[in-house]
PDB file of C-alpha atoms and ligand atoms in Angstrom:
ATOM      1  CA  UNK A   1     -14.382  -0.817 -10.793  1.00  0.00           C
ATOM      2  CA  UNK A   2     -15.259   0.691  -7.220  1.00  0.00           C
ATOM      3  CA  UNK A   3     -12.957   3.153  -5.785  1.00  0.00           C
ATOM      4  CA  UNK A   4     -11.962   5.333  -3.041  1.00  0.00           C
ATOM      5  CA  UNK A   5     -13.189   8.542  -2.928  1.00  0.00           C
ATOM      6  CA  UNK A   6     -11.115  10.384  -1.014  1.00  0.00           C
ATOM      7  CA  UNK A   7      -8.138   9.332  -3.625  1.00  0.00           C
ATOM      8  CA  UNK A   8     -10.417  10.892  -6.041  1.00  0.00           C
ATOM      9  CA  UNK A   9     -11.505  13.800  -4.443  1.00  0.00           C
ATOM     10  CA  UNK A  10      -8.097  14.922  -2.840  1.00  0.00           C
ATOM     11  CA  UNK A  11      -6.522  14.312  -6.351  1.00  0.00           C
ATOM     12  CA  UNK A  12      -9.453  16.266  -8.123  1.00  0.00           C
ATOM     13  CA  UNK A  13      -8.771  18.938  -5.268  1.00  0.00           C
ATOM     14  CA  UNK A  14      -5.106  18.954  -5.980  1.00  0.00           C
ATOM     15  CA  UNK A  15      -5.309  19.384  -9.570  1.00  0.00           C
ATOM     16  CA  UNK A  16      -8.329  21.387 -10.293  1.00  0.00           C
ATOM     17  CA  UNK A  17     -11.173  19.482 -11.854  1.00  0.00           C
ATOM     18  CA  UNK A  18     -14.126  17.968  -9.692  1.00  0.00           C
ATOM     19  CA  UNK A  19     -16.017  14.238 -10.136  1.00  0.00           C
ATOM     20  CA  UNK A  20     -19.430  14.481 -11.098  1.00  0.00           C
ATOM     21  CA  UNK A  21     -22.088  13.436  -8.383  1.00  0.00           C
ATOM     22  CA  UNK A  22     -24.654  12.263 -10.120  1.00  0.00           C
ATOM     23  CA  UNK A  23     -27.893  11.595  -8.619  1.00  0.00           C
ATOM     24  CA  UNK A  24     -29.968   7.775  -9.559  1.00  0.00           C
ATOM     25  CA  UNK A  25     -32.956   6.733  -9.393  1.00  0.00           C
ATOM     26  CA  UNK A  26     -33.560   3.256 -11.030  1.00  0.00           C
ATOM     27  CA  UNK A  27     -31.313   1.039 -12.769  1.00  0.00           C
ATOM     28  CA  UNK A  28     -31.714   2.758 -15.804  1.00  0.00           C
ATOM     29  CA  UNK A  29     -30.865   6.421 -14.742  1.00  0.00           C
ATOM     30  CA  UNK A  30     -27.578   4.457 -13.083  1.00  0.00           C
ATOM     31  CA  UNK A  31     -26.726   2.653 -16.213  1.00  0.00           C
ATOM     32  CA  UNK A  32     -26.839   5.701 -18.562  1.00  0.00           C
ATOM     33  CA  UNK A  33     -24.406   7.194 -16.422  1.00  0.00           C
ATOM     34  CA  UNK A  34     -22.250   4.599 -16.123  1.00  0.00           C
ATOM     35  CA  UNK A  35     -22.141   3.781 -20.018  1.00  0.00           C
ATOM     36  CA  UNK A  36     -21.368   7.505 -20.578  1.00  0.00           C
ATOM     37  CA  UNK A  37     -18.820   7.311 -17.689  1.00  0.00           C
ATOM     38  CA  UNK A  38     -17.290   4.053 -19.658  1.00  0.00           C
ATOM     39  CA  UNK A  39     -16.989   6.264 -22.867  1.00  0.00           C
ATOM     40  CA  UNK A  40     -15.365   9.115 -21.409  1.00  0.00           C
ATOM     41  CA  UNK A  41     -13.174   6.784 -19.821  1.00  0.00           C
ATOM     42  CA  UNK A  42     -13.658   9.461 -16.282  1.00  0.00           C
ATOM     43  CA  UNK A  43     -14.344   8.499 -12.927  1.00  0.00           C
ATOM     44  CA  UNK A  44     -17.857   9.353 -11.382  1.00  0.00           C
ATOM     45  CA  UNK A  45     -19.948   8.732  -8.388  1.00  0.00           C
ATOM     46  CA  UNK A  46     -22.758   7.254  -8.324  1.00  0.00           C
ATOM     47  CA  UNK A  47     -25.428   8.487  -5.454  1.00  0.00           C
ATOM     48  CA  UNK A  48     -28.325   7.775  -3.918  1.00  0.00           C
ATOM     49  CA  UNK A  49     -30.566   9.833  -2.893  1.00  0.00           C
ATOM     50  CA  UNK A  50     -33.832  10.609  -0.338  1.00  0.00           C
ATOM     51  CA  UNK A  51     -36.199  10.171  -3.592  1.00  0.00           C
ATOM     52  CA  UNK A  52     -34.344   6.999  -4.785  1.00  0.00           C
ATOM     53  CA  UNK A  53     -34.714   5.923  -0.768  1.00  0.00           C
ATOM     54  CA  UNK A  54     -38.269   6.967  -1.220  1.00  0.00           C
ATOM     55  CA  UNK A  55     -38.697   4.974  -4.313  1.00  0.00           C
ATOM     56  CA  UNK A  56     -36.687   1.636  -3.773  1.00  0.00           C
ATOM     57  CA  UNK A  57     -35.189   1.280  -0.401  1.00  0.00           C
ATOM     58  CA  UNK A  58     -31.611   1.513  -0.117  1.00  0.00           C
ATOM     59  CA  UNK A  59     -30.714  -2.595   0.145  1.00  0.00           C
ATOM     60  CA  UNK A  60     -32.645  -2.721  -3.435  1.00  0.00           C
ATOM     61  CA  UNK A  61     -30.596   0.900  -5.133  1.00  0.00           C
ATOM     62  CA  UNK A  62     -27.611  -0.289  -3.338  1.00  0.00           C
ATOM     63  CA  UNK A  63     -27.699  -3.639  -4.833  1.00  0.00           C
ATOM     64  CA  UNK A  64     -28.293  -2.426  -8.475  1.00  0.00           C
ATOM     65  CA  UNK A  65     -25.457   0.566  -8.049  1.00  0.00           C
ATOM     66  CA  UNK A  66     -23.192  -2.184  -6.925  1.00  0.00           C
ATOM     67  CA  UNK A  67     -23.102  -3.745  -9.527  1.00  0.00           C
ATOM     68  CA  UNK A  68     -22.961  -1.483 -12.120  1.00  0.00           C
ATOM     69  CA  UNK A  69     -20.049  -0.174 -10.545  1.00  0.00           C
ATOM     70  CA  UNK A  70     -18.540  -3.278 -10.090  1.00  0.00           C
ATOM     71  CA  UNK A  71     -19.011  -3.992 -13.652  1.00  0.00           C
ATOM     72  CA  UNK A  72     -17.779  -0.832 -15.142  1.00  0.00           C
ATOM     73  CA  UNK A  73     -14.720  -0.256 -16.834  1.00  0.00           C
ATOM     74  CA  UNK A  74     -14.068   2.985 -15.377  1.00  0.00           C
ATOM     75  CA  UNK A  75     -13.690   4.228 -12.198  1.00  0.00           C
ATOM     76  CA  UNK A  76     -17.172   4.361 -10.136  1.00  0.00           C
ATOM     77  CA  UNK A  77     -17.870   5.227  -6.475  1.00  0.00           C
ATOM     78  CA  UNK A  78     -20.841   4.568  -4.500  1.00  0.00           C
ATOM     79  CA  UNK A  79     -22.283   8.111  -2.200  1.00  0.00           C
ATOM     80  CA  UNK A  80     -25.446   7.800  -0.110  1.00  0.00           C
ATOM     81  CA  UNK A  81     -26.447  11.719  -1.106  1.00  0.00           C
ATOM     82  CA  UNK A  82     -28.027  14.193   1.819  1.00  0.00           C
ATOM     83  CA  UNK A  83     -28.384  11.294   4.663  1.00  0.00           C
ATOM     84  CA  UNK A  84     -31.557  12.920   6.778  1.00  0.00           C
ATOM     85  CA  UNK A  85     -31.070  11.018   9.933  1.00  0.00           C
ATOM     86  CA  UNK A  86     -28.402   8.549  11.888  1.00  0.00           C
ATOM     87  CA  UNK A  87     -30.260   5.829  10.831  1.00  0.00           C
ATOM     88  CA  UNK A  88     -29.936   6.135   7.328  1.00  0.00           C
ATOM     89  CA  UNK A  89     -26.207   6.710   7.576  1.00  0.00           C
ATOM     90  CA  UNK A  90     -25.735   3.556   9.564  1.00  0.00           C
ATOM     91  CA  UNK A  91     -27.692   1.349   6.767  1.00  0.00           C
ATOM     92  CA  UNK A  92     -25.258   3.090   4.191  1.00  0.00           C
ATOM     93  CA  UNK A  93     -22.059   1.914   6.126  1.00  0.00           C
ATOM     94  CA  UNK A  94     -23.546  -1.238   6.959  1.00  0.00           C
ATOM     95  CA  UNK A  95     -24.070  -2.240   3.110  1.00  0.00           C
ATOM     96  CA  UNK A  96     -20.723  -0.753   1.783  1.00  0.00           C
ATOM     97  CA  UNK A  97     -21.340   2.790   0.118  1.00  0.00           C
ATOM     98  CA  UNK A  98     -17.786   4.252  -0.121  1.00  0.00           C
ATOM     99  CA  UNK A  99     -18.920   7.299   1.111  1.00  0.00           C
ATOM    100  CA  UNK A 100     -22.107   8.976   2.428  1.00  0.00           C
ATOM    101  CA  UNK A 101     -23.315  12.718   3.812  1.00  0.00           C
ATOM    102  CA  UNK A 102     -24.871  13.573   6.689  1.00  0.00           C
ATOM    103  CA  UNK A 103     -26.878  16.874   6.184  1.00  0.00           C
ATOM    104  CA  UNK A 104     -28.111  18.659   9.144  1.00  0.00           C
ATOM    105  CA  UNK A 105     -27.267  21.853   7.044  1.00  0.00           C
ATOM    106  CA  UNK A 106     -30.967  23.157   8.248  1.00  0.00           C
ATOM    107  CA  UNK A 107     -30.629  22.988  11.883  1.00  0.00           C
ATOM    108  CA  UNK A 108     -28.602  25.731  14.078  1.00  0.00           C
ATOM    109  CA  UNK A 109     -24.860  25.549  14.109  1.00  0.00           C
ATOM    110  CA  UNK A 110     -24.583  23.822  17.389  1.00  0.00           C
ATOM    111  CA  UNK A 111     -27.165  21.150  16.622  1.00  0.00           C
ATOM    112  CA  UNK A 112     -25.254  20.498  13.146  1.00  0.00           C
ATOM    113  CA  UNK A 113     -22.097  20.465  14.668  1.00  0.00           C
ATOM    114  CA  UNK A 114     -23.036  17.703  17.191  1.00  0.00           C
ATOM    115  CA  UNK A 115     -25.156  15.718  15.002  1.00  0.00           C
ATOM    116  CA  UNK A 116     -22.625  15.742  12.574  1.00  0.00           C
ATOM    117  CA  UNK A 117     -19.813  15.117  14.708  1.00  0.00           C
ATOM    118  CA  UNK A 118     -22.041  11.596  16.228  1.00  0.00           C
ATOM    119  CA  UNK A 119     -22.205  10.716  12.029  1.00  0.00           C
ATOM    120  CA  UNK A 120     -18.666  11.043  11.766  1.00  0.00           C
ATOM    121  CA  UNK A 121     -17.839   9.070  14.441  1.00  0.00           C
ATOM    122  CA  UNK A 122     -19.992   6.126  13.101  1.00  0.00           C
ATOM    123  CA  UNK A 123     -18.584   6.548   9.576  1.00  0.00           C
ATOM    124  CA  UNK A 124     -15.149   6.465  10.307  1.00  0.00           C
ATOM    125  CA  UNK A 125     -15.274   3.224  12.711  1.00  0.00           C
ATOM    126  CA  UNK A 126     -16.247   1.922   8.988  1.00  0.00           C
ATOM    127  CA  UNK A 127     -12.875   3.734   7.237  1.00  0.00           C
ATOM    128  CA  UNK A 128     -15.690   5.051   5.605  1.00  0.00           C
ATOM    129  CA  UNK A 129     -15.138   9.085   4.669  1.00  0.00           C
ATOM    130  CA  UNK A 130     -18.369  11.613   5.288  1.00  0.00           C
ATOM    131  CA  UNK A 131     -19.359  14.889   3.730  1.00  0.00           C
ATOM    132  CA  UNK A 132     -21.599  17.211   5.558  1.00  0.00           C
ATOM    133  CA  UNK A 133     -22.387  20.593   4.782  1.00  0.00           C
ATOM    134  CA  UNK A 134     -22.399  23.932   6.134  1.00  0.00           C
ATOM    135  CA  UNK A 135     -24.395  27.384   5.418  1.00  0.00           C
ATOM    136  CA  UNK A 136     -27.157  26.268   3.287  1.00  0.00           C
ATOM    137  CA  UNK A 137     -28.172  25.240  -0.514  1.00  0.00           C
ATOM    138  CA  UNK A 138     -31.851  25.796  -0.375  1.00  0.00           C
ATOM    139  CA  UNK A 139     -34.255  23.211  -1.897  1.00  0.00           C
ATOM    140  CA  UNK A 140     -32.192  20.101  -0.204  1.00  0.00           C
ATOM    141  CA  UNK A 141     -34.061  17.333   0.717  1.00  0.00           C
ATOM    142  CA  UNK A 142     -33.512  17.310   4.389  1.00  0.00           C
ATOM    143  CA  UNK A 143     -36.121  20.319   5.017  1.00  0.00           C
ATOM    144  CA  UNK A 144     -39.650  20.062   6.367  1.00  0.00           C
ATOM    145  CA  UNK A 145     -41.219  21.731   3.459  1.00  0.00           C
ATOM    146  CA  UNK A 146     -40.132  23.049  -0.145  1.00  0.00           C
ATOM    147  CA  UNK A 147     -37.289  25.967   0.529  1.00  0.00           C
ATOM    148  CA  UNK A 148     -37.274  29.128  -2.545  1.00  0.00           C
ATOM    149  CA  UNK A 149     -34.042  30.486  -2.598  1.00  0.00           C
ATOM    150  CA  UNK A 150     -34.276  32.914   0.146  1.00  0.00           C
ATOM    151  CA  UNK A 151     -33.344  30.115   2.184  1.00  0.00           C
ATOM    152  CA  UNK A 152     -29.767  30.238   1.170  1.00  0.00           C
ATOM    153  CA  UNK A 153     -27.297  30.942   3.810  1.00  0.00           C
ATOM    154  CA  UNK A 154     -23.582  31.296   2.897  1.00  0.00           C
ATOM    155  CA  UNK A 155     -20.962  29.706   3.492  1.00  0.00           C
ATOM    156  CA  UNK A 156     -18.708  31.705   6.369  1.00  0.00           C
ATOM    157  CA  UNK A 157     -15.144  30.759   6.266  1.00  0.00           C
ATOM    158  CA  UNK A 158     -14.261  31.006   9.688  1.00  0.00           C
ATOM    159  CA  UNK A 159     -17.244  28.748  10.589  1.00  0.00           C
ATOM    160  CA  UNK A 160     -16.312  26.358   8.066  1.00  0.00           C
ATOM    161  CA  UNK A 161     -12.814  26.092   9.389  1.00  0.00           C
ATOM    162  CA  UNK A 162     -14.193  25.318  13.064  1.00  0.00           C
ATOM    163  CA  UNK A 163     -17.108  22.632  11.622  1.00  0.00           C
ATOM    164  CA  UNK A 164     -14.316  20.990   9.963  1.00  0.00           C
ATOM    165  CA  UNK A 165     -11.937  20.947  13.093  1.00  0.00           C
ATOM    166  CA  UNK A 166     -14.806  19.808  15.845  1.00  0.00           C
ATOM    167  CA  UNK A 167     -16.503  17.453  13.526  1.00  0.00           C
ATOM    168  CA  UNK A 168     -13.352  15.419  11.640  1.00  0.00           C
ATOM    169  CA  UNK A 169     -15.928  15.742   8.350  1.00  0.00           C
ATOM    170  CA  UNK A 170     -13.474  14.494   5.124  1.00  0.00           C
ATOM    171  CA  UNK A 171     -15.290  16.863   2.829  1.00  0.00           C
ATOM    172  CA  UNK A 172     -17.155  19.724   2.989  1.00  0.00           C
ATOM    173  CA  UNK A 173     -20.105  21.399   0.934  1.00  0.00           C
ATOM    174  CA  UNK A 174     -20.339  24.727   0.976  1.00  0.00           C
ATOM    175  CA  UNK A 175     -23.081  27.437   0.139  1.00  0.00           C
ATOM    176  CA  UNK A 176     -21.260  29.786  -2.195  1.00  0.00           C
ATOM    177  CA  UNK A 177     -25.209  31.012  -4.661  1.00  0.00           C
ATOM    178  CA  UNK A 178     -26.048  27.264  -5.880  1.00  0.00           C
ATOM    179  CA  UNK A 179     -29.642  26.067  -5.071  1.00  0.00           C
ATOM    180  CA  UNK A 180     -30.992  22.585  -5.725  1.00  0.00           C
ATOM    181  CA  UNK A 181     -33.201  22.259  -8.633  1.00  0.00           C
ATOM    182  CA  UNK A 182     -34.660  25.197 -11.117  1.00  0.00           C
ATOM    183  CA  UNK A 183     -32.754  28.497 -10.474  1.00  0.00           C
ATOM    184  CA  UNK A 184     -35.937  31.589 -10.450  1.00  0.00           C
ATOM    185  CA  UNK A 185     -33.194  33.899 -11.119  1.00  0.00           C
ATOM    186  CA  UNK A 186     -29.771  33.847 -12.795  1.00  0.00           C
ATOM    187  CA  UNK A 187     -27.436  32.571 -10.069  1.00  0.00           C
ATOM    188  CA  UNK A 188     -23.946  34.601  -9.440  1.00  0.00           C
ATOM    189  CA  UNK A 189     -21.810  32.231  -7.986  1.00  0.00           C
ATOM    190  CA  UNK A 190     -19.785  34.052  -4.931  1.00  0.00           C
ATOM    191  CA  UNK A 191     -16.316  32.933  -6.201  1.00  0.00           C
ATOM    192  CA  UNK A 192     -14.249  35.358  -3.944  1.00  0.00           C
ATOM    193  CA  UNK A 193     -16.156  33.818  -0.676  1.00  0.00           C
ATOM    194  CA  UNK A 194     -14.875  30.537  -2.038  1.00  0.00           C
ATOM    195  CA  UNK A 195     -11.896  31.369  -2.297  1.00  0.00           C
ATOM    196  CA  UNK A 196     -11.742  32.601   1.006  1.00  0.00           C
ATOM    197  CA  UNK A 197     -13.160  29.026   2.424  1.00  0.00           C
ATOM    198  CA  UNK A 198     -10.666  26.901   0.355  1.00  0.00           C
ATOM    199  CA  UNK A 199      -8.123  29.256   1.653  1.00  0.00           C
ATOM    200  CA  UNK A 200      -9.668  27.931   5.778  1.00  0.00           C
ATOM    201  CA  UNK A 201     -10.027  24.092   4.706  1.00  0.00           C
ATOM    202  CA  UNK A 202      -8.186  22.630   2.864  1.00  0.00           C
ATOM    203  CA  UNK A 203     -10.036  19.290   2.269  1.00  0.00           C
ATOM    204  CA  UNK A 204     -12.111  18.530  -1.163  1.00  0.00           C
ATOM    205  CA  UNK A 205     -14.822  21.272  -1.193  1.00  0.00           C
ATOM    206  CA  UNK A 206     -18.497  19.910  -2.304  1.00  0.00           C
ATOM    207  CA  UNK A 207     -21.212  22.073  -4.686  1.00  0.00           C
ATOM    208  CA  UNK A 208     -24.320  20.878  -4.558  1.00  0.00           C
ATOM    209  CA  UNK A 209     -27.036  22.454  -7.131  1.00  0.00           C
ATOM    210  CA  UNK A 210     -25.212  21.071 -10.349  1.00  0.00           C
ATOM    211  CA  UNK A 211     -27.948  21.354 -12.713  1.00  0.00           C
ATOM    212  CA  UNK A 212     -28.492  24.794 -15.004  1.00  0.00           C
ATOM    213  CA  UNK A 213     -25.290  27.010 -13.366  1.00  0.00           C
ATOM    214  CA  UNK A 214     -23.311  28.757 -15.845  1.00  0.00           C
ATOM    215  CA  UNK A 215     -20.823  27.407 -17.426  1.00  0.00           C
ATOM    216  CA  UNK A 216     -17.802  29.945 -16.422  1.00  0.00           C
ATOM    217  CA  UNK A 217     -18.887  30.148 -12.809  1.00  0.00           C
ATOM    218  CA  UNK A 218     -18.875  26.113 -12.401  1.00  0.00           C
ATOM    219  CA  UNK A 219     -15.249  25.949 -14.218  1.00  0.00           C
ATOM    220  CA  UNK A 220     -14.185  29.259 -11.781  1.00  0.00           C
ATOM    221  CA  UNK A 221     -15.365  26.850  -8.661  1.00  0.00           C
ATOM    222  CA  UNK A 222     -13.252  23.788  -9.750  1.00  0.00           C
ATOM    223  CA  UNK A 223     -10.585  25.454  -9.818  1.00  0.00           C
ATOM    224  CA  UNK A 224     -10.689  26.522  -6.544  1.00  0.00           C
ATOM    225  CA  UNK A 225     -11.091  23.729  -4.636  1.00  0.00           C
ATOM    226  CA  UNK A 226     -14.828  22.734  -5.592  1.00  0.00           C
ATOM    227  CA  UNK A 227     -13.725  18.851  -5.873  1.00  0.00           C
ATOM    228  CA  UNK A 228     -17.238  17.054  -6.298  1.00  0.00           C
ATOM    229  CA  UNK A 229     -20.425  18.708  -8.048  1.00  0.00           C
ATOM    230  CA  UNK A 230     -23.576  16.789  -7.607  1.00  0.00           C
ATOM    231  CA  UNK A 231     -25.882  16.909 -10.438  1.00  0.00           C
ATOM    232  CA  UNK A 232     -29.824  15.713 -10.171  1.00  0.00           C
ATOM    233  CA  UNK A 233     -32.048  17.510 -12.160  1.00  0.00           C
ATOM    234  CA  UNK A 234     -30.761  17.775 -15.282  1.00  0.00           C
ATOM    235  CA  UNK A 235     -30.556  13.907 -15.287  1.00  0.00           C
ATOM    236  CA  UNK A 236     -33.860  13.145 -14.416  1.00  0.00           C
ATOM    237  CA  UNK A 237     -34.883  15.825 -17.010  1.00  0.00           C
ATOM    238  CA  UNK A 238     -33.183  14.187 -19.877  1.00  0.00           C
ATOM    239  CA  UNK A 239     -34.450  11.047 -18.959  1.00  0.00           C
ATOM    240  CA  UNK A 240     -37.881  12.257 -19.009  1.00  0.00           C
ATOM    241  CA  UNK A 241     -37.409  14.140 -22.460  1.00  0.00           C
ATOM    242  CA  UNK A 242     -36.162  10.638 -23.985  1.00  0.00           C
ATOM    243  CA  UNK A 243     -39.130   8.576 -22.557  1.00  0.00           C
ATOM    244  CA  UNK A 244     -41.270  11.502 -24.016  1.00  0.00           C
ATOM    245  CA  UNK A 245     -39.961  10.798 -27.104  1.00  0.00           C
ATOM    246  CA  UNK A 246     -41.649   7.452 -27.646  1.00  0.00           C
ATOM    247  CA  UNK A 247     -44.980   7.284 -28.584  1.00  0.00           C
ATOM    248  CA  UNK A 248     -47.454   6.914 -26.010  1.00  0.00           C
ATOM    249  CA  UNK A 249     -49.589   3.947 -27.494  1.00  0.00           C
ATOM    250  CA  UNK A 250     -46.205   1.475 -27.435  1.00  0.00           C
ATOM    251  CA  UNK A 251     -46.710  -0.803 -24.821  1.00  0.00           C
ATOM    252  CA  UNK A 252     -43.109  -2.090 -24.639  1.00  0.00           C
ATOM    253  CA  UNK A 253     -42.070  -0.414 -21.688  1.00  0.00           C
ATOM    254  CA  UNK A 254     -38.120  -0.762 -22.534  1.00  0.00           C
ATOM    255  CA  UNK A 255     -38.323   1.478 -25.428  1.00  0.00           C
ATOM    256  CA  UNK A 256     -38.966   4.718 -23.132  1.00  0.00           C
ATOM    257  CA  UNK A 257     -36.937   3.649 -20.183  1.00  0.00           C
ATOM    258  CA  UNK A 258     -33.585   3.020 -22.644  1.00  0.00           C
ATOM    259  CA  UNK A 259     -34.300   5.991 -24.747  1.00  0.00           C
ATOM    260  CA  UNK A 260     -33.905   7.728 -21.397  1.00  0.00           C
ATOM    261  CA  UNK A 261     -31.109   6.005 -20.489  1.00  0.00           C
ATOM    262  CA  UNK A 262     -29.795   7.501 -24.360  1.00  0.00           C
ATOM    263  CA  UNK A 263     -30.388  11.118 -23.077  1.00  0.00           C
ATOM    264  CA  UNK A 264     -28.497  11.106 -19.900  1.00  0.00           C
ATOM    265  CA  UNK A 265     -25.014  10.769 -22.055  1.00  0.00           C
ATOM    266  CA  UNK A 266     -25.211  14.242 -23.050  1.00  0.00           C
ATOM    267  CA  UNK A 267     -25.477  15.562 -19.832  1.00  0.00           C
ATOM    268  CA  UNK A 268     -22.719  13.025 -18.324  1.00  0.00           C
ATOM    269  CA  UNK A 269     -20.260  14.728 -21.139  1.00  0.00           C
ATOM    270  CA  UNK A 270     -21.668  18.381 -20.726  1.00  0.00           C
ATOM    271  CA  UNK A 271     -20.400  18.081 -16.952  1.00  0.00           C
ATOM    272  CA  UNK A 272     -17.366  15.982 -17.540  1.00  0.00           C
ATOM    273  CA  UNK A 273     -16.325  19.088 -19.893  1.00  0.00           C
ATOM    274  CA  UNK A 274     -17.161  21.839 -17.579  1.00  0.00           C
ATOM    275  CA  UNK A 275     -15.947  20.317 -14.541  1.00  0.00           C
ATOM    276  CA  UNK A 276     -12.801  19.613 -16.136  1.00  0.00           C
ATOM    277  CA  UNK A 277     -12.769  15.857 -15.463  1.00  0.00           C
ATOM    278  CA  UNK A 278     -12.502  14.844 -18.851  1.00  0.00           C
ATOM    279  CA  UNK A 279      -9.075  16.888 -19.217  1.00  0.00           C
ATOM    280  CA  UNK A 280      -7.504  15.917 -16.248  1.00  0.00           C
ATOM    281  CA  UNK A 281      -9.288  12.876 -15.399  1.00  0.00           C
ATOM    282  CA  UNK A 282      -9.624  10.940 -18.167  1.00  0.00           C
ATOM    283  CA  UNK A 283      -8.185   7.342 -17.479  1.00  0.00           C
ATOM    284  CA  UNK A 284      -7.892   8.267 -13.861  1.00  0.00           C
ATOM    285  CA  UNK A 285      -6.545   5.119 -12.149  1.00  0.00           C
ATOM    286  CA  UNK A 286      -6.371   4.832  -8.431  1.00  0.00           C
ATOM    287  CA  UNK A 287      -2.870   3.864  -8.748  1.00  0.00           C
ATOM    288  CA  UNK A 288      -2.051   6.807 -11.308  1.00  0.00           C
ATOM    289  CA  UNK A 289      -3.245   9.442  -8.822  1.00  0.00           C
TER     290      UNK A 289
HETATM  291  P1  13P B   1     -29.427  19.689  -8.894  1.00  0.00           P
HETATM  292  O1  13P B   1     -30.693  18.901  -8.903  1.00  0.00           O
HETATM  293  O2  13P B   1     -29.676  21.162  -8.888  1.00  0.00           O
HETATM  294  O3  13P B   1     -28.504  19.268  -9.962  1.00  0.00           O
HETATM  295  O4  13P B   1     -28.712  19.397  -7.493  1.00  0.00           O
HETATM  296  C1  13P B   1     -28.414  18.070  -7.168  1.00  0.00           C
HETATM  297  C2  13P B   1     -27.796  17.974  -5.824  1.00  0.00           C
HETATM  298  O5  13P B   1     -27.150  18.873  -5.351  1.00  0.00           O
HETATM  299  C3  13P B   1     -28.001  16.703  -5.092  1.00  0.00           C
HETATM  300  O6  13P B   1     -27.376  16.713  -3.859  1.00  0.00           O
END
């Protein structure tokens, strides 16, 4: 079943778990998460990202992601993930997403801030609610060339207080030691300069950078007020382990893609346990909220 995601995301902020972002690709990346989702019983969101774009347009991924979240028995939402232009966010409204992000996290404050504020404007004549980001998780996909993690810029809470107020944004993703992808060195989450920003907005706060961040840290961030965690590359890794898995002379092509789809459930329960959706989520209704 589709659902809003602000009633997820301010419920998840009020109780202290986050909703899994998890990034697609295909139908089969989608569909492992979903099953998992089903088993769990836990809400999710399903997003779609500048690779997926890149790979099958967004009418094509939004068609497929429709319907598996149409279909499924649990709670699914659809999130165009890191938007890189106006024109991408428009498509997203225009075909139904139930949320999407704009992310001119890159550019200088003022820019973002305007940019942003235009995005907002076009996603809300939808009733559709936006995420955009502030400070800076390195390795994003809006940057001209690959980012290392010296490109991180933190979060400041006052800023993030004023972004919010100028721009109307309905949730915000913040720069608190996460990076996108492969961490170089072992990441140390800034938990009291979280703290500090949930303290300045209070809307659902957004970490992006799921994949390979420790365990504590991730559960400290939920809860306090880290409401959505988006998760990419520890998806697409499983998914390549389990296609690895079959031996390269079979020539039936669904045997690797669904023993990838197999591989993604233990990383759909790994995060539902750490973020803390499967004990305070599980059979989240939007009714029950
Ligand atoms: P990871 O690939 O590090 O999980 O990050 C995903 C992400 O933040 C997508 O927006």
């Amino acid at each position: 079943m589709r659902v809003s995601v602000s009633a997820l995301l301010q419920d998840a902020r009020r109780r202290g778990y986050a909703v899994p972002g998890f990034n697609t690709l295909n139908v089969e990346t989608a569909w492992g998460i979903v099953r998992a989702a089903e088993k769990l019983d836990i809400p999710i969101l399903l997003m779609t990202a500048y690779d997926c774009l890149d790979h099958l347009g967004m009418e094509t991924a939004y068609g497929a992601l429709e319907v598996l979240a149409r279909q499924s028995a649990t709670p699914v939402a659809l999130h165009l993930d890191h938007g890189r232009n106006l024109e991408e966010v428009a498509l997203a409204l225009k075909l139904g997403y139930d949320s999407v992000m704009i992310d001119y996290s890159f550019l200088p404050y003022e820019e973002n801030l305007a940019r942003t504020a235009e995005a907002v404007r076009m996603a809300h004549a939808f009733h559709t609610p936006i995420e955009a980001e502030i400070g800076h998780v390195p390795g994003g996909e809006n940057t001209p060339e690959e980012e290392d993690e010296s490109a991180l810029a933190y979060t400041d809470p006052k800023v993030a207080a004023d972004f919010v107020e100028k721009t109307g944004v309905d949730f915000l993703a913040v720069s608190i030691g996460t990076v996108h992808g492969d961490y170089k060195s072992k990441p140390r989450l800034r938990i009291d300069l979280l703290k500090e920003i949930a303290r300045a907005v209070p809307l659902p706060l957004v970490l992006h950078g799921g994949s390979s961040t420790p365990w504590e840290q991730m559960e400290e961030a939920v809860q306090n007020g880290v409401a959505k965690i988006n998760v990419g590359t520890e998806i697409m890794r499983a998914f390549l382990q389990g296609m690895r898995e079959v031996p390269t002379d079979c020539l039936d092509l669904r045997k690797p893609l669904l023993a990838g789809r197999e591989k993604i459930e233990d990383v759909v329960r790994a995060k539902a346990e750490n973020f803390r959706t499967l004990r305070h989520a599980k059979g989240w209704r939007p009714d029950r909220a």
